Amino acid sequence: MTERFRIRLAAALGTLALAAGGAVIAAPAAHATGSECANQLAGSNPARGSTDTNISCLIGSAGVPKISDTGCNLLLTQLSQVGAAKAASACTAARN
């Protein structure tokens, strides 16, 4: 494993742990699945239909205020190298 991949993986897992912890504390009613977000990203570039984008979309659909949206945007822009506008649009689709 390269060092850059390890850093990205650690960031993804850390954000996932924060989102999961927030979901347990807030216990919101989950209504979005994240599939809208993942489909939007994969539709524009099938190579982006990867595990990291799917995790980002799941975090975005968790429904935890601020954590879900921030985590989704952060993972998509920093880990998956998605543009800011595209990430914002995908994260909005995830929570709707």
PDB file of C-alpha atoms in Angstrom:
ATOM      1  CA  MET A   1       0.000   0.000   0.000  1.00  0.00           C
ATOM      2  CA  THR A   2       1.242   3.435  -0.790  1.00  0.00           C
ATOM      3  CA  GLU A   3       1.406   6.086   1.898  1.00  0.00           C
ATOM      4  CA  ARG A   4      -1.097   8.307   0.079  1.00  0.00           C
ATOM      5  CA  PHE A   5      -3.633   5.472  -0.088  1.00  0.00           C
ATOM      6  CA  ARG A   6      -3.189   4.771   3.625  1.00  0.00           C
ATOM      7  CA  ILE A   7      -3.847   8.420   4.444  1.00  0.00           C
ATOM      8  CA  ARG A   8      -6.991   8.422   2.310  1.00  0.00           C
ATOM      9  CA  LEU A   9      -8.188   5.174   3.835  1.00  0.00           C
ATOM     10  CA  ALA A  10      -7.598   6.479   7.355  1.00  0.00           C
ATOM     11  CA  ALA A  11      -9.533   9.657   6.542  1.00  0.00           C
ATOM     12  CA  ALA A  12     -12.426   7.665   5.102  1.00  0.00           C
ATOM     13  CA  LEU A  13     -12.607   5.309   8.057  1.00  0.00           C
ATOM     14  CA  GLY A  14     -12.320   8.158  10.558  1.00  0.00           C
ATOM     15  CA  THR A  15     -15.144  10.067   8.903  1.00  0.00           C
ATOM     16  CA  LEU A  16     -17.232   6.904   8.755  1.00  0.00           C
ATOM     17  CA  ALA A  17     -16.682   6.339  12.480  1.00  0.00           C
ATOM     18  CA  LEU A  18     -17.719   9.929  13.248  1.00  0.00           C
ATOM     19  CA  ALA A  19     -20.830   9.629  11.116  1.00  0.00           C
ATOM     20  CA  ALA A  20     -21.788   6.299  12.649  1.00  0.00           C
ATOM     21  CA  GLY A  21     -21.327   7.693  16.144  1.00  0.00           C
ATOM     22  CA  GLY A  22     -23.415  10.723  15.286  1.00  0.00           C
ATOM     23  CA  ALA A  23     -26.115   8.523  13.791  1.00  0.00           C
ATOM     24  CA  VAL A  24     -26.352   6.531  17.001  1.00  0.00           C
ATOM     25  CA  ILE A  25     -26.575   9.683  19.110  1.00  0.00           C
ATOM     26  CA  ALA A  26     -29.035  11.560  16.924  1.00  0.00           C
ATOM     27  CA  ALA A  27     -30.989   8.483  15.764  1.00  0.00           C
ATOM     28  CA  PRO A  28     -32.728  10.207  12.842  1.00  0.00           C
ATOM     29  CA  ALA A  29     -35.242   8.490  10.633  1.00  0.00           C
ATOM     30  CA  ALA A  30     -33.256   7.420   7.596  1.00  0.00           C
ATOM     31  CA  HIS A  31     -35.152   7.962   4.378  1.00  0.00           C
ATOM     32  CA  ALA A  32     -32.414   8.306   1.777  1.00  0.00           C
ATOM     33  CA  THR A  33     -30.198   5.427   0.766  1.00  0.00           C
ATOM     34  CA  GLY A  34     -27.362   7.221  -0.950  1.00  0.00           C
ATOM     35  CA  SER A  35     -28.098   5.486  -4.231  1.00  0.00           C
ATOM     36  CA  GLU A  36     -29.179   8.751  -5.870  1.00  0.00           C
ATOM     37  CA  CYS A  37     -25.802  10.242  -5.014  1.00  0.00           C
ATOM     38  CA  ALA A  38     -23.849   7.204  -6.213  1.00  0.00           C
ATOM     39  CA  ASN A  39     -25.854   6.984  -9.438  1.00  0.00           C
ATOM     40  CA  GLN A  40     -25.276  10.668 -10.135  1.00  0.00           C
ATOM     41  CA  LEU A  41     -21.513  10.295  -9.707  1.00  0.00           C
ATOM     42  CA  ALA A  42     -21.243   7.038 -11.655  1.00  0.00           C
ATOM     43  CA  GLY A  43     -23.457   8.362 -14.442  1.00  0.00           C
ATOM     44  CA  SER A  44     -21.075  11.171 -15.258  1.00  0.00           C
ATOM     45  CA  ASN A  45     -17.964   9.010 -15.050  1.00  0.00           C
ATOM     46  CA  PRO A  46     -18.346   5.236 -14.569  1.00  0.00           C
ATOM     47  CA  ALA A  47     -14.780   5.004 -13.236  1.00  0.00           C
ATOM     48  CA  ARG A  48     -15.893   6.943 -10.138  1.00  0.00           C
ATOM     49  CA  GLY A  49     -18.384   4.247  -9.134  1.00  0.00           C
ATOM     50  CA  SER A  50     -16.034   2.998  -6.439  1.00  0.00           C
ATOM     51  CA  THR A  51     -16.086   2.051  -2.802  1.00  0.00           C
ATOM     52  CA  ASP A  52     -14.986   5.476  -1.596  1.00  0.00           C
ATOM     53  CA  THR A  53     -17.777   7.273  -3.481  1.00  0.00           C
ATOM     54  CA  ASN A  54     -20.322   4.761  -2.193  1.00  0.00           C
ATOM     55  CA  ILE A  55     -19.149   5.293   1.397  1.00  0.00           C
ATOM     56  CA  SER A  56     -19.273   9.062   0.888  1.00  0.00           C
ATOM     57  CA  CYS A  57     -22.837   8.822  -0.384  1.00  0.00           C
ATOM     58  CA  LEU A  58     -23.895   6.590   2.500  1.00  0.00           C
ATOM     59  CA  ILE A  59     -22.488   9.097   4.973  1.00  0.00           C
ATOM     60  CA  GLY A  60     -24.342  11.849   3.137  1.00  0.00           C
ATOM     61  CA  SER A  61     -27.609   9.945   3.426  1.00  0.00           C
ATOM     62  CA  ALA A  62     -27.212   9.186   7.151  1.00  0.00           C
ATOM     63  CA  GLY A  63     -29.241  12.256   8.059  1.00  0.00           C
ATOM     64  CA  VAL A  64     -27.027  13.432  10.910  1.00  0.00           C
ATOM     65  CA  PRO A  65     -27.100  17.243  10.865  1.00  0.00           C
ATOM     66  CA  LYS A  66     -23.839  18.851   9.699  1.00  0.00           C
ATOM     67  CA  ILE A  67     -21.812  15.623   9.998  1.00  0.00           C
ATOM     68  CA  SER A  68     -23.456  13.877   7.053  1.00  0.00           C
ATOM     69  CA  ASP A  69     -23.184  16.798   4.652  1.00  0.00           C
ATOM     70  CA  THR A  70     -19.690  17.803   5.744  1.00  0.00           C
ATOM     71  CA  GLY A  71     -18.433  14.208   5.697  1.00  0.00           C
ATOM     72  CA  CYS A  72     -19.922  13.529   2.287  1.00  0.00           C
ATOM     73  CA  ASN A  73     -18.439  16.695   0.774  1.00  0.00           C
ATOM     74  CA  LEU A  74     -15.061  16.191   2.417  1.00  0.00           C
ATOM     75  CA  LEU A  75     -14.715  12.584   1.306  1.00  0.00           C
ATOM     76  CA  LEU A  76     -15.859  13.270  -2.234  1.00  0.00           C
ATOM     77  CA  THR A  77     -13.601  16.283  -2.758  1.00  0.00           C
ATOM     78  CA  GLN A  78     -10.518  15.096  -0.875  1.00  0.00           C
ATOM     79  CA  LEU A  79     -10.615  11.313  -1.213  1.00  0.00           C
ATOM     80  CA  SER A  80     -12.404  10.785  -4.515  1.00  0.00           C
ATOM     81  CA  GLN A  81     -11.121  13.958  -6.210  1.00  0.00           C
ATOM     82  CA  VAL A  82     -14.624  15.047  -7.276  1.00  0.00           C
ATOM     83  CA  GLY A  83     -15.103  18.732  -8.053  1.00  0.00           C
ATOM     84  CA  ALA A  84     -16.701  20.891  -5.360  1.00  0.00           C
ATOM     85  CA  ALA A  85     -19.877  21.666  -7.322  1.00  0.00           C
ATOM     86  CA  LYS A  86     -20.361  18.029  -8.327  1.00  0.00           C
ATOM     87  CA  ALA A  87     -19.765  16.861  -4.736  1.00  0.00           C
ATOM     88  CA  ALA A  88     -22.267  19.369  -3.352  1.00  0.00           C
ATOM     89  CA  SER A  89     -24.870  18.269  -5.877  1.00  0.00           C
ATOM     90  CA  ALA A  90     -24.289  14.569  -5.145  1.00  0.00           C
ATOM     91  CA  CYS A  91     -24.466  15.098  -1.369  1.00  0.00           C
ATOM     92  CA  THR A  92     -27.715  17.025  -1.783  1.00  0.00           C
ATOM     93  CA  ALA A  93     -29.100  14.098  -3.769  1.00  0.00           C
ATOM     94  CA  ALA A  94     -27.990  11.728  -1.010  1.00  0.00           C
ATOM     95  CA  ARG A  95     -29.904  13.494   1.726  1.00  0.00           C
ATOM     96  CA  ASN A  96     -33.104  13.931  -0.319  1.00  0.00           C
TER      97      ASN A  96
END
